[in-house]
Structures are given as structure tokens and as C-alpha cells.
Amino acid sequence: MLDITINEPDRLVQIAHALSTRARVDILRLLNAKSLNVIEIAEALQLPVSTVANHVKLLEAAKLIHTELLPATRGAMKVCSRSYDDILITLNTSVHWSKDDVSVYEVELPIGQYSNCEVHPTCGQASAEGMLIREDEPASFYHPNHVGAQLIWFRKGYLDYLLPLELPKNARPEAIEFSMELCSEAPNFDNDWPSDITLWINDVEIGTWTSPGDFGDRRGKLNPDWWIDWATQYGLLKTWRVDKERTTIDMDKVSDVSLADLALEGRHHLKLRIGIKSDALHKGGINLFGRQFGDYPQDIVMKVHYVLADPD
């Protein structure tokens, strides 16, 4: 999800301009289902290729889509993929503060850099070059190669991550977010395979998302060529957010856990756990995607929104 506030006026104007014509909105709608090249988009919208190329250039500049050049019958073709499923624009940033500007501390952590784990088959890891460890061998999750993982899957258990909190001494957190691409873990794949995936921060359970399935009906937009067609292909980009009042997933409330429950102030790091609870209703496993697999070019992204309190 793209999260932007009115405190980023240049970026907000760029996004608004990119969305200001029906044709560019229609392009984003077409890319909802799959990646398309410029000629395919032009044919679907019945527009000249040159016109579509200009629209694509504006959407790419706004980072709403990403493109890559792939070989074609004659030369190369530009293939377009959508970067975000949702855009959240916050116009009122004075709900919890008055004169202080909001700052964001952001860390992107590769999915392979977990600090601890407990996993059960089916399980495995892959990089952009090939399989990293022996499949269905939980002990292999402790092999040093795990730091290079771009796709991790397991049926039961959890992964723990340690992330830095390098905030100014007078920082007052207003919200913390974690976003990542996820889906369930079924044999090969199964689009109808629910799984209850839970997040914990500093050992506090913040909320559970029920993944509807393990998606394999089409290839993931970023998957390397060596990855087989009959396995997991892509996930959904989900964002857990904890503020002073509640926890949400993609802005829908899932629990009453608030920032006060997480004890962030004064800490130099925090622990994030991603897993399946032992008493979960749907124990359908997890696929966790890095920036070189699935549909979204990112790993685990943490954002801490904070204001600077007046010094005593």
C-alpha cells in the first residue's frame, strides 16, 4: 500500500497528476489482473500506442507502475506491472498533534535475515538463482545461506526478526507499520486454502489476517525464470498498523492493541514475529515473498511515524 500524507506536497501533486485522467486510471485497472506490454494496453483501451506510451511514462515517474524491457520478436517490448494495490492519502495530520511535523523512520529488512525460527514441513527457501536449502528439512533453516532467501514457506511455526529503532531521543511514536507480501502454503498451490497468519511485536500479539489461499493461477510478476509454473506464484501485500488507539490491517480494525502495549519508547530495537498460532482455526501455512519474487518489489518494510516532542 502507498501511504502518503499532505506533509509530502510534491509527492502528493505527482500522484494526483498521474491519476488525473481516465486513461491512466484504466491502465491501472488493466494491470490489476496481470502484467501487460504497451501494445496490449493500447489494444485493450483502443488508444494509439504513442498515447499509451506517454501515459505509461507518467505512471512510471509517479512510481505507480514499474516496467521492464523483455525480448520480443523484433527488438524488445516494455512490460508494465502495477506497484500498489491501494493508495492511502492522509489530509489531516493534526489529529494527535498541532505544530509538530510528522517524520517517518523506515527500514526494509530482507526476508532471509530472521534471527530465530521454528518451522515444520512443508518448508523451504529459494533465491533468485535457485533453491537455497533442502526442501522439507527444518534444520536447514539454520544454514547461513538463509540470509539470501527471496521466498520462504512453511506449514506451521514462526520467524523472528530483530529490527533497529534509531529514533531521536525526543521522538514520540504516533504509529508503527509493517508491510509484506504473503499468502498461504499448500501443496504446489491452491487458491482456496485459508490460513490465519499472525504478527507479534515485542511478544505482543497485534492481529491476525486470514489469507484466502496459496496463489498459483498465474506467474508472479517478479518471479525468476527458473521458478516452476505449478508452484506458489504471488501473494497479497498486507499492512499491519498500530497507533495510539488500535491495530488495523489495511486500515480495517483487527484488535485493540495500541502503541502503549508495545513499549517502544527508550528501546533500541524491536522483535517482529510472523507465524501461525498453535490454536489457529486455519493452519494453512505461510509463503513470505522478498523483492525478487511475487508481485511487489519489496521485502519486510517497517515504518515508524513520530513527532519530535518539545525538550523539557
PDB file of C-alpha atoms in Angstrom:
ATOM      1  CA  MET A   1       0.000   0.000   0.000  1.00  0.00           C
ATOM      2  CA  LEU A   2       1.227   3.517  -0.817  1.00  0.00           C
ATOM      3  CA  ASP A   3       0.815   5.692   2.288  1.00  0.00           C
ATOM      4  CA  ILE A   4       1.206   9.417   1.643  1.00  0.00           C
ATOM      5  CA  THR A   5       0.320  12.496   3.706  1.00  0.00           C
ATOM      6  CA  ILE A   6      -0.277  16.153   2.989  1.00  0.00           C
ATOM      7  CA  ASN A   7       3.129  16.811   4.556  1.00  0.00           C
ATOM      8  CA  GLU A   8       4.623  15.460   1.302  1.00  0.00           C
ATOM      9  CA  PRO A   9       3.106  18.043  -1.081  1.00  0.00           C
ATOM     10  CA  ASP A  10       5.392  17.448  -4.079  1.00  0.00           C
ATOM     11  CA  ARG A  11       4.808  13.695  -3.990  1.00  0.00           C
ATOM     12  CA  LEU A  12       1.065  14.199  -3.459  1.00  0.00           C
ATOM     13  CA  VAL A  13       0.829  16.507  -6.504  1.00  0.00           C
ATOM     14  CA  GLN A  14       2.766  13.948  -8.564  1.00  0.00           C
ATOM     15  CA  ILE A  15       0.372  11.150  -7.557  1.00  0.00           C
ATOM     16  CA  ALA A  16      -2.697  13.323  -8.161  1.00  0.00           C
ATOM     17  CA  HIS A  17      -1.431  14.300 -11.624  1.00  0.00           C
ATOM     18  CA  ALA A  18      -0.760  10.668 -12.518  1.00  0.00           C
ATOM     19  CA  LEU A  19      -4.355   9.777 -11.593  1.00  0.00           C
ATOM     20  CA  SER A  20      -5.943  12.843 -13.210  1.00  0.00           C
ATOM     21  CA  THR A  21      -7.024  11.222 -16.490  1.00  0.00           C
ATOM     22  CA  ARG A  22      -9.418   8.332 -17.149  1.00  0.00           C
ATOM     23  CA  ALA A  23      -6.918   6.641 -19.467  1.00  0.00           C
ATOM     24  CA  ARG A  24      -4.247   6.328 -16.764  1.00  0.00           C
ATOM     25  CA  VAL A  25      -6.789   5.020 -14.262  1.00  0.00           C
ATOM     26  CA  ASP A  26      -7.905   2.481 -16.877  1.00  0.00           C
ATOM     27  CA  ILE A  27      -4.285   1.367 -17.310  1.00  0.00           C
ATOM     28  CA  LEU A  28      -4.003   0.701 -13.574  1.00  0.00           C
ATOM     29  CA  ARG A  29      -7.279  -1.221 -13.715  1.00  0.00           C
ATOM     30  CA  LEU A  30      -5.998  -3.406 -16.553  1.00  0.00           C
ATOM     31  CA  LEU A  31      -2.818  -4.167 -14.608  1.00  0.00           C
ATOM     32  CA  ASN A  32      -4.893  -5.440 -11.692  1.00  0.00           C
ATOM     33  CA  ALA A  33      -5.064  -8.907 -13.256  1.00  0.00           C
ATOM     34  CA  LYS A  34      -1.668  -9.311 -14.916  1.00  0.00           C
ATOM     35  CA  SER A  35       1.335  -7.575 -16.422  1.00  0.00           C
ATOM     36  CA  LEU A  36       0.832  -6.196 -19.944  1.00  0.00           C
ATOM     37  CA  ASN A  37       3.038  -4.650 -22.589  1.00  0.00           C
ATOM     38  CA  VAL A  38       2.318  -1.248 -24.110  1.00  0.00           C
ATOM     39  CA  ILE A  39       0.804  -2.701 -27.291  1.00  0.00           C
ATOM     40  CA  GLU A  40      -1.577  -4.946 -25.321  1.00  0.00           C
ATOM     41  CA  ILE A  41      -2.695  -1.953 -23.239  1.00  0.00           C
ATOM     42  CA  ALA A  42      -3.238   0.138 -26.382  1.00  0.00           C
ATOM     43  CA  GLU A  43      -5.364  -2.607 -27.944  1.00  0.00           C
ATOM     44  CA  ALA A  44      -7.462  -3.063 -24.802  1.00  0.00           C
ATOM     45  CA  LEU A  45      -8.142   0.683 -24.468  1.00  0.00           C
ATOM     46  CA  GLN A  46      -8.366   1.313 -28.238  1.00  0.00           C
ATOM     47  CA  LEU A  47      -5.786   4.087 -27.991  1.00  0.00           C
ATOM     48  CA  PRO A  48      -2.713   4.854 -30.119  1.00  0.00           C
ATOM     49  CA  VAL A  49       0.451   3.160 -28.886  1.00  0.00           C
ATOM     50  CA  SER A  50       2.204   6.545 -28.683  1.00  0.00           C
ATOM     51  CA  THR A  51      -0.535   7.886 -26.395  1.00  0.00           C
ATOM     52  CA  VAL A  52      -0.337   4.848 -24.114  1.00  0.00           C
ATOM     53  CA  ALA A  53       3.465   5.131 -24.021  1.00  0.00           C
ATOM     54  CA  ASN A  54       3.160   8.710 -22.722  1.00  0.00           C
ATOM     55  CA  HIS A  55       0.638   7.650 -20.072  1.00  0.00           C
ATOM     56  CA  VAL A  56       2.913   4.794 -19.003  1.00  0.00           C
ATOM     57  CA  LYS A  57       5.835   7.210 -18.694  1.00  0.00           C
ATOM     58  CA  LEU A  58       3.838   9.436 -16.299  1.00  0.00           C
ATOM     59  CA  LEU A  59       2.649   6.478 -14.190  1.00  0.00           C
ATOM     60  CA  GLU A  60       6.195   5.147 -14.033  1.00  0.00           C
ATOM     61  CA  ALA A  61       7.562   8.540 -12.967  1.00  0.00           C
ATOM     62  CA  ALA A  62       4.991   8.573 -10.148  1.00  0.00           C
ATOM     63  CA  LYS A  63       6.127   5.040  -9.184  1.00  0.00           C
ATOM     64  CA  LEU A  64       2.569   3.725  -9.537  1.00  0.00           C
ATOM     65  CA  ILE A  65       3.795   1.131 -12.023  1.00  0.00           C
ATOM     66  CA  HIS A  66       7.170  -0.419 -12.775  1.00  0.00           C
ATOM     67  CA  THR A  67       8.349  -1.549 -16.202  1.00  0.00           C
ATOM     68  CA  GLU A  68      10.953  -3.873 -17.622  1.00  0.00           C
ATOM     69  CA  LEU A  69      12.232  -4.487 -21.125  1.00  0.00           C
ATOM     70  CA  LEU A  70      11.810  -8.067 -22.298  1.00  0.00           C
ATOM     71  CA  PRO A  71      12.868  -9.681 -25.585  1.00  0.00           C
ATOM     72  CA  ALA A  72      10.259  -9.595 -28.369  1.00  0.00           C
ATOM     73  CA  THR A  73      10.043 -10.890 -31.926  1.00  0.00           C
ATOM     74  CA  ARG A  74      11.568  -7.637 -33.086  1.00  0.00           C
ATOM     75  CA  GLY A  75      13.782  -5.941 -30.541  1.00  0.00           C
ATOM     76  CA  ALA A  76      12.341  -5.508 -27.047  1.00  0.00           C
ATOM     77  CA  MET A  77       8.961  -4.734 -25.514  1.00  0.00           C
ATOM     78  CA  LYS A  78       8.165  -2.728 -22.375  1.00  0.00           C
ATOM     79  CA  VAL A  79       6.130  -4.811 -19.907  1.00  0.00           C
ATOM     80  CA  CYS A  80       4.183  -2.916 -17.223  1.00  0.00           C
ATOM     81  CA  SER A  81       3.208  -4.050 -13.715  1.00  0.00           C
ATOM     82  CA  ARG A  82       1.285  -2.200 -11.013  1.00  0.00           C
ATOM     83  CA  SER A  83       3.304  -1.242  -7.923  1.00  0.00           C
ATOM     84  CA  TYR A  84       0.486  -0.901  -5.363  1.00  0.00           C
ATOM     85  CA  ASP A  85      -2.961  -2.340  -4.682  1.00  0.00           C
ATOM     86  CA  ASP A  86      -4.069   0.594  -2.525  1.00  0.00           C
ATOM     87  CA  ILE A  87      -3.230   4.269  -2.029  1.00  0.00           C
ATOM     88  CA  LEU A  88      -3.920   5.945   1.326  1.00  0.00           C
ATOM     89  CA  ILE A  89      -3.844   9.744   1.258  1.00  0.00           C
ATOM     90  CA  THR A  90      -3.967  11.378   4.698  1.00  0.00           C
ATOM     91  CA  LEU A  91      -5.001  15.036   4.504  1.00  0.00           C
ATOM     92  CA  ASN A  92      -5.491  15.698   8.217  1.00  0.00           C
ATOM     93  CA  THR A  93      -2.223  15.160  10.062  1.00  0.00           C
ATOM     94  CA  SER A  94      -3.208  17.210  13.101  1.00  0.00           C
ATOM     95  CA  VAL A  95      -5.404  14.692  14.864  1.00  0.00           C
ATOM     96  CA  HIS A  96      -2.876  13.901  17.592  1.00  0.00           C
ATOM     97  CA  TRP A  97      -0.580  16.943  17.337  1.00  0.00           C
ATOM     98  CA  SER A  98      -0.671  20.587  16.390  1.00  0.00           C
ATOM     99  CA  LYS A  99       2.537  22.308  15.309  1.00  0.00           C
ATOM    100  CA  ASP A 100       4.862  19.321  15.087  1.00  0.00           C
ATOM    101  CA  ASP A 101       5.547  17.798  11.688  1.00  0.00           C
ATOM    102  CA  VAL A 102       5.349  14.043  11.300  1.00  0.00           C
ATOM    103  CA  SER A 103       8.567  12.211  10.491  1.00  0.00           C
ATOM    104  CA  VAL A 104       8.896   8.625   9.305  1.00  0.00           C
ATOM    105  CA  TYR A 105      11.673   6.227  10.237  1.00  0.00           C
ATOM    106  CA  GLU A 106      11.757   3.425   7.663  1.00  0.00           C
ATOM    107  CA  VAL A 107      13.686   0.154   7.494  1.00  0.00           C
ATOM    108  CA  GLU A 108      13.398  -2.516   4.798  1.00  0.00           C
ATOM    109  CA  LEU A 109      14.585  -5.886   6.072  1.00  0.00           C
ATOM    110  CA  PRO A 110      15.316  -8.786   3.684  1.00  0.00           C
ATOM    111  CA  ILE A 111      13.058 -11.725   4.480  1.00  0.00           C
ATOM    112  CA  GLY A 112      16.048 -14.057   4.857  1.00  0.00           C
ATOM    113  CA  GLN A 113      17.523 -12.095   7.757  1.00  0.00           C
ATOM    114  CA  TYR A 114      15.458 -13.690  10.512  1.00  0.00           C
ATOM    115  CA  SER A 115      17.077 -14.136  13.923  1.00  0.00           C
ATOM    116  CA  ASN A 116      15.203 -17.247  15.093  1.00  0.00           C
ATOM    117  CA  CYS A 117      12.677 -19.696  13.737  1.00  0.00           C
ATOM    118  CA  GLU A 118      10.549 -22.756  14.376  1.00  0.00           C
ATOM    119  CA  VAL A 119       9.169 -24.320  11.206  1.00  0.00           C
ATOM    120  CA  HIS A 120       7.501 -27.546  10.127  1.00  0.00           C
ATOM    121  CA  PRO A 121       7.101 -29.122   6.663  1.00  0.00           C
ATOM    122  CA  THR A 122       6.152 -28.343   4.075  1.00  0.00           C
ATOM    123  CA  CYS A 123       9.005 -25.826   4.209  1.00  0.00           C
ATOM    124  CA  GLY A 124      11.768 -24.412   2.067  1.00  0.00           C
ATOM    125  CA  GLN A 125      13.588 -21.375   0.744  1.00  0.00           C
ATOM    126  CA  ALA A 126      14.526 -20.084  -2.684  1.00  0.00           C
ATOM    127  CA  SER A 127      16.629 -17.253  -4.073  1.00  0.00           C
ATOM    128  CA  ALA A 128      16.545 -15.607  -7.489  1.00  0.00           C
ATOM    129  CA  GLU A 129      19.163 -18.145  -8.647  1.00  0.00           C
ATOM    130  CA  GLY A 130      17.701 -21.394  -7.294  1.00  0.00           C
ATOM    131  CA  MET A 131      16.778 -23.396  -4.201  1.00  0.00           C
ATOM    132  CA  LEU A 132      18.758 -22.337  -1.131  1.00  0.00           C
ATOM    133  CA  ILE A 133      18.263 -25.276   1.218  1.00  0.00           C
ATOM    134  CA  ARG A 134      16.958 -28.834   1.182  1.00  0.00           C
ATOM    135  CA  GLU A 135      13.189 -28.792   0.928  1.00  0.00           C
ATOM    136  CA  ASP A 136      11.140 -30.006   3.920  1.00  0.00           C
ATOM    137  CA  GLU A 137      14.218 -30.046   6.219  1.00  0.00           C
ATOM    138  CA  PRO A 138      13.522 -27.664   9.148  1.00  0.00           C
ATOM    139  CA  ALA A 139      17.153 -27.933  10.330  1.00  0.00           C
ATOM    140  CA  SER A 140      18.234 -26.300   7.060  1.00  0.00           C
ATOM    141  CA  PHE A 141      16.544 -23.068   8.150  1.00  0.00           C
ATOM    142  CA  TYR A 142      19.588 -22.517  10.402  1.00  0.00           C
ATOM    143  CA  HIS A 143      22.042 -22.741   7.494  1.00  0.00           C
ATOM    144  CA  PRO A 144      23.881 -19.420   6.915  1.00  0.00           C
ATOM    145  CA  ASN A 145      22.523 -19.383   3.360  1.00  0.00           C
ATOM    146  CA  HIS A 146      19.127 -18.347   4.707  1.00  0.00           C
ATOM    147  CA  VAL A 147      20.107 -14.651   4.588  1.00  0.00           C
ATOM    148  CA  GLY A 148      19.803 -14.777   0.784  1.00  0.00           C
ATOM    149  CA  ALA A 149      16.221 -16.072   0.722  1.00  0.00           C
ATOM    150  CA  GLN A 150      13.750 -14.348  -1.603  1.00  0.00           C
ATOM    151  CA  LEU A 151      10.894 -16.791  -0.953  1.00  0.00           C
ATOM    152  CA  ILE A 152      10.275 -18.638   2.335  1.00  0.00           C
ATOM    153  CA  TRP A 153       7.495 -21.120   3.024  1.00  0.00           C
ATOM    154  CA  PHE A 154       6.433 -23.313   5.955  1.00  0.00           C
ATOM    155  CA  ARG A 155       3.246 -25.035   7.097  1.00  0.00           C
ATOM    156  CA  LYS A 156       3.478 -24.338  10.851  1.00  0.00           C
ATOM    157  CA  GLY A 157       5.688 -22.269  13.141  1.00  0.00           C
ATOM    158  CA  TYR A 158       7.149 -18.764  13.023  1.00  0.00           C
ATOM    159  CA  LEU A 159      10.032 -16.496  12.011  1.00  0.00           C
ATOM    160  CA  ASP A 160      11.513 -13.862  14.338  1.00  0.00           C
ATOM    161  CA  TYR A 161      13.133 -10.659  13.094  1.00  0.00           C
ATOM    162  CA  LEU A 162      15.100  -8.040  15.051  1.00  0.00           C
ATOM    163  CA  LEU A 163      14.815  -4.504  13.679  1.00  0.00           C
ATOM    164  CA  PRO A 164      16.639  -1.344  14.784  1.00  0.00           C
ATOM    165  CA  LEU A 165      14.833   1.618  16.332  1.00  0.00           C
ATOM    166  CA  GLU A 166      17.173   4.515  15.641  1.00  0.00           C
ATOM    167  CA  LEU A 167      14.788   7.291  16.645  1.00  0.00           C
ATOM    168  CA  PRO A 168      15.779  10.715  18.031  1.00  0.00           C
ATOM    169  CA  LYS A 169      15.816  10.883  21.818  1.00  0.00           C
ATOM    170  CA  ASN A 170      12.804  13.209  21.878  1.00  0.00           C
ATOM    171  CA  ALA A 171      10.795  11.204  19.321  1.00  0.00           C
ATOM    172  CA  ARG A 172       7.189  10.423  20.227  1.00  0.00           C
ATOM    173  CA  PRO A 173       5.838   7.487  18.169  1.00  0.00           C
ATOM    174  CA  GLU A 174       2.389   8.016  16.680  1.00  0.00           C
ATOM    175  CA  ALA A 175       2.102   4.756  14.707  1.00  0.00           C
ATOM    176  CA  ILE A 176       4.121   1.781  13.557  1.00  0.00           C
ATOM    177  CA  GLU A 177       3.507  -0.213  10.376  1.00  0.00           C
ATOM    178  CA  PHE A 178       4.747  -3.455   8.889  1.00  0.00           C
ATOM    179  CA  SER A 179       4.036  -4.327   5.264  1.00  0.00           C
ATOM    180  CA  MET A 180       4.921  -7.538   3.423  1.00  0.00           C
ATOM    181  CA  GLU A 181       3.705  -9.815   0.633  1.00  0.00           C
ATOM    182  CA  LEU A 182       2.167 -13.037   1.972  1.00  0.00           C
ATOM    183  CA  CYS A 183      -0.097 -15.945   1.160  1.00  0.00           C
ATOM    184  CA  SER A 184      -0.938 -19.433   2.465  1.00  0.00           C
ATOM    185  CA  GLU A 185       1.183 -22.577   1.904  1.00  0.00           C
ATOM    186  CA  ALA A 186      -0.497 -25.529   0.201  1.00  0.00           C
ATOM    187  CA  PRO A 187       0.989 -28.476  -1.712  1.00  0.00           C
ATOM    188  CA  ASN A 188       2.038 -26.915  -5.044  1.00  0.00           C
ATOM    189  CA  PHE A 189      -0.688 -24.242  -4.849  1.00  0.00           C
ATOM    190  CA  ASP A 190      -4.376 -23.913  -4.030  1.00  0.00           C
ATOM    191  CA  ASN A 191      -6.226 -20.605  -4.436  1.00  0.00           C
ATOM    192  CA  ASP A 192      -8.819 -21.809  -1.910  1.00  0.00           C
ATOM    193  CA  TRP A 193      -6.592 -22.658   1.071  1.00  0.00           C
ATOM    194  CA  PRO A 194      -7.226 -20.316   4.045  1.00  0.00           C
ATOM    195  CA  SER A 195      -4.546 -19.641   6.622  1.00  0.00           C
ATOM    196  CA  ASP A 196      -4.582 -17.491   9.783  1.00  0.00           C
ATOM    197  CA  ILE A 197      -1.323 -15.504   9.742  1.00  0.00           C
ATOM    198  CA  THR A 198      -0.492 -13.590  12.927  1.00  0.00           C
ATOM    199  CA  LEU A 199       2.002 -10.844  13.785  1.00  0.00           C
ATOM    200  CA  TRP A 200       3.581 -10.130  17.172  1.00  0.00           C
ATOM    201  CA  ILE A 201       5.622  -7.064  18.156  1.00  0.00           C
ATOM    202  CA  ASN A 202       7.820  -7.415  21.233  1.00  0.00           C
ATOM    203  CA  ASP A 203       5.922 -10.633  22.043  1.00  0.00           C
ATOM    204  CA  VAL A 204       2.566  -8.811  21.964  1.00  0.00           C
ATOM    205  CA  GLU A 205       0.070 -10.343  19.542  1.00  0.00           C
ATOM    206  CA  ILE A 206      -1.246  -7.483  17.415  1.00  0.00           C
ATOM    207  CA  GLY A 207      -3.571  -9.120  14.892  1.00  0.00           C
ATOM    208  CA  THR A 208      -4.354 -11.974  12.527  1.00  0.00           C
ATOM    209  CA  TRP A 209      -5.057 -11.898   8.799  1.00  0.00           C
ATOM    210  CA  THR A 210      -6.774 -14.852   7.135  1.00  0.00           C
ATOM    211  CA  SER A 211      -5.102 -15.438   3.793  1.00  0.00           C
ATOM    212  CA  PRO A 212      -7.683 -16.826   1.344  1.00  0.00           C
ATOM    213  CA  GLY A 213      -5.263 -19.112  -0.472  1.00  0.00           C
ATOM    214  CA  ASP A 214      -1.903 -20.069  -1.917  1.00  0.00           C
ATOM    215  CA  PHE A 215      -1.957 -18.288  -5.263  1.00  0.00           C
ATOM    216  CA  GLY A 216      -0.727 -20.004  -8.402  1.00  0.00           C
ATOM    217  CA  ASP A 217      -3.248 -19.222 -11.141  1.00  0.00           C
ATOM    218  CA  ARG A 218      -0.689 -17.051 -12.961  1.00  0.00           C
ATOM    219  CA  ARG A 219       3.029 -16.368 -12.698  1.00  0.00           C
ATOM    220  CA  GLY A 220       4.228 -13.816 -10.180  1.00  0.00           C
ATOM    221  CA  LYS A 221       5.266 -10.590 -11.873  1.00  0.00           C
ATOM    222  CA  LEU A 222       8.792 -10.714 -10.417  1.00  0.00           C
ATOM    223  CA  ASN A 223       9.478 -14.452 -10.318  1.00  0.00           C
ATOM    224  CA  PRO A 224      12.796 -15.609 -11.830  1.00  0.00           C
ATOM    225  CA  ASP A 225      12.663 -17.702 -14.989  1.00  0.00           C
ATOM    226  CA  TRP A 226      13.802 -20.880 -13.242  1.00  0.00           C
ATOM    227  CA  TRP A 227      10.782 -20.951 -10.891  1.00  0.00           C
ATOM    228  CA  ILE A 228       8.259 -23.625 -11.908  1.00  0.00           C
ATOM    229  CA  ASP A 229       4.732 -22.737 -13.073  1.00  0.00           C
ATOM    230  CA  TRP A 230       2.876 -25.225 -10.842  1.00  0.00           C
ATOM    231  CA  ALA A 231       4.118 -23.828  -7.513  1.00  0.00           C
ATOM    232  CA  THR A 232       3.219 -20.758  -5.435  1.00  0.00           C
ATOM    233  CA  GLN A 233       3.476 -17.634  -7.600  1.00  0.00           C
ATOM    234  CA  TYR A 234       2.432 -14.499  -5.715  1.00  0.00           C
ATOM    235  CA  GLY A 235       0.855 -13.159  -2.539  1.00  0.00           C
ATOM    236  CA  LEU A 236      -1.070 -10.136  -1.321  1.00  0.00           C
ATOM    237  CA  LEU A 237       0.577  -7.022   0.091  1.00  0.00           C
ATOM    238  CA  LYS A 238      -0.726  -6.541   3.639  1.00  0.00           C
ATOM    239  CA  THR A 239      -0.041  -3.736   6.116  1.00  0.00           C
ATOM    240  CA  TRP A 240      -0.407  -4.088   9.888  1.00  0.00           C
ATOM    241  CA  ARG A 241      -0.599  -0.667  11.608  1.00  0.00           C
ATOM    242  CA  VAL A 242      -0.616   0.047  15.344  1.00  0.00           C
ATOM    243  CA  ASP A 243      -1.452   3.557  16.522  1.00  0.00           C
ATOM    244  CA  LYS A 244      -2.449   5.081  19.854  1.00  0.00           C
ATOM    245  CA  GLU A 245      -5.929   3.567  19.756  1.00  0.00           C
ATOM    246  CA  ARG A 246      -5.973   0.268  17.846  1.00  0.00           C
ATOM    247  CA  THR A 247      -4.394  -2.128  15.347  1.00  0.00           C
ATOM    248  CA  THR A 248      -5.541  -2.319  11.744  1.00  0.00           C
ATOM    249  CA  ILE A 249      -4.763  -4.453   8.707  1.00  0.00           C
ATOM    250  CA  ASP A 250      -5.085  -2.358   5.551  1.00  0.00           C
ATOM    251  CA  MET A 251      -6.926   0.203   7.703  1.00  0.00           C
ATOM    252  CA  ASP A 252      -9.566  -2.266   8.960  1.00  0.00           C
ATOM    253  CA  LYS A 253      -9.526  -2.712  12.730  1.00  0.00           C
ATOM    254  CA  VAL A 254      -8.409  -6.148  13.958  1.00  0.00           C
ATOM    255  CA  SER A 255      -7.610  -5.568  17.650  1.00  0.00           C
ATOM    256  CA  ASP A 256      -7.468  -3.054  20.482  1.00  0.00           C
ATOM    257  CA  VAL A 257      -3.682  -3.366  20.831  1.00  0.00           C
ATOM    258  CA  SER A 258      -2.184   0.144  20.887  1.00  0.00           C
ATOM    259  CA  LEU A 259       1.297   1.660  20.917  1.00  0.00           C
ATOM    260  CA  ALA A 260       1.259   1.796  24.700  1.00  0.00           C
ATOM    261  CA  ASP A 261       1.106  -2.012  24.764  1.00  0.00           C
ATOM    262  CA  LEU A 262       4.304  -2.326  22.706  1.00  0.00           C
ATOM    263  CA  ALA A 263       6.663  -0.360  24.989  1.00  0.00           C
ATOM    264  CA  LEU A 264       8.621   1.179  22.105  1.00  0.00           C
ATOM    265  CA  GLU A 265       9.956   4.292  23.839  1.00  0.00           C
ATOM    266  CA  GLY A 266      13.527   4.009  25.038  1.00  0.00           C
ATOM    267  CA  ARG A 267      14.184   0.797  23.069  1.00  0.00           C
ATOM    268  CA  HIS A 268      16.970   0.489  20.508  1.00  0.00           C
ATOM    269  CA  HIS A 269      15.370  -2.431  18.671  1.00  0.00           C
ATOM    270  CA  LEU A 270      12.168  -4.439  18.500  1.00  0.00           C
ATOM    271  CA  LYS A 271      11.231  -8.024  17.709  1.00  0.00           C
ATOM    272  CA  LEU A 272       8.765  -8.912  14.986  1.00  0.00           C
ATOM    273  CA  ARG A 273       7.297 -12.420  14.808  1.00  0.00           C
ATOM    274  CA  ILE A 274       5.381 -13.760  11.797  1.00  0.00           C
ATOM    275  CA  GLY A 275       3.695 -17.101  12.308  1.00  0.00           C
ATOM    276  CA  ILE A 276       0.779 -19.487  12.667  1.00  0.00           C
ATOM    277  CA  LYS A 277      -0.685 -19.817  16.168  1.00  0.00           C
ATOM    278  CA  SER A 278      -0.885 -23.328  17.590  1.00  0.00           C
ATOM    279  CA  ASP A 279      -4.638 -22.862  18.155  1.00  0.00           C
ATOM    280  CA  ALA A 280      -5.336 -21.150  14.807  1.00  0.00           C
ATOM    281  CA  LEU A 281      -8.598 -22.142  13.141  1.00  0.00           C
ATOM    282  CA  HIS A 282      -6.951 -22.270   9.697  1.00  0.00           C
ATOM    283  CA  LYS A 283      -3.426 -23.706   9.865  1.00  0.00           C
ATOM    284  CA  GLY A 284      -2.684 -23.206   6.200  1.00  0.00           C
ATOM    285  CA  GLY A 285       0.933 -22.114   6.447  1.00  0.00           C
ATOM    286  CA  ILE A 286       2.836 -19.114   5.112  1.00  0.00           C
ATOM    287  CA  ASN A 287       4.609 -18.036   1.949  1.00  0.00           C
ATOM    288  CA  LEU A 288       6.668 -14.873   2.524  1.00  0.00           C
ATOM    289  CA  PHE A 289       7.955 -13.032  -0.574  1.00  0.00           C
ATOM    290  CA  GLY A 290      11.083 -10.922  -0.993  1.00  0.00           C
ATOM    291  CA  ARG A 291      11.631  -8.230  -3.603  1.00  0.00           C
ATOM    292  CA  GLN A 292      12.603 -10.725  -6.338  1.00  0.00           C
ATOM    293  CA  PHE A 293       9.532 -12.972  -6.069  1.00  0.00           C
ATOM    294  CA  GLY A 294       5.785 -12.409  -6.270  1.00  0.00           C
ATOM    295  CA  ASP A 295       4.186  -9.147  -7.394  1.00  0.00           C
ATOM    296  CA  TYR A 296       5.750  -6.449  -5.191  1.00  0.00           C
ATOM    297  CA  PRO A 297       9.399  -5.301  -5.295  1.00  0.00           C
ATOM    298  CA  GLN A 298       9.892  -5.101  -1.536  1.00  0.00           C
ATOM    299  CA  ASP A 299      10.898  -7.176   1.475  1.00  0.00           C
ATOM    300  CA  ILE A 300       9.558  -6.522   5.010  1.00  0.00           C
ATOM    301  CA  VAL A 301       9.073  -2.769   5.409  1.00  0.00           C
ATOM    302  CA  MET A 302       8.776  -1.152   8.841  1.00  0.00           C
ATOM    303  CA  LYS A 303       7.671   2.463   9.189  1.00  0.00           C
ATOM    304  CA  VAL A 304       7.581   4.333  12.496  1.00  0.00           C
ATOM    305  CA  HIS A 305       5.627   7.594  12.308  1.00  0.00           C
ATOM    306  CA  TYR A 306       6.723  10.001  15.028  1.00  0.00           C
ATOM    307  CA  VAL A 307       6.759  13.629  16.109  1.00  0.00           C
ATOM    308  CA  LEU A 308       9.502  15.410  17.990  1.00  0.00           C
ATOM    309  CA  ALA A 309       8.378  16.418  21.466  1.00  0.00           C
ATOM    310  CA  ASP A 310       9.431  19.754  22.907  1.00  0.00           C
ATOM    311  CA  PRO A 311      12.547  19.321  25.106  1.00  0.00           C
ATOM    312  CA  ASP A 312      11.965  19.704  28.827  1.00  0.00           C
TER     313      ASP A 312
END
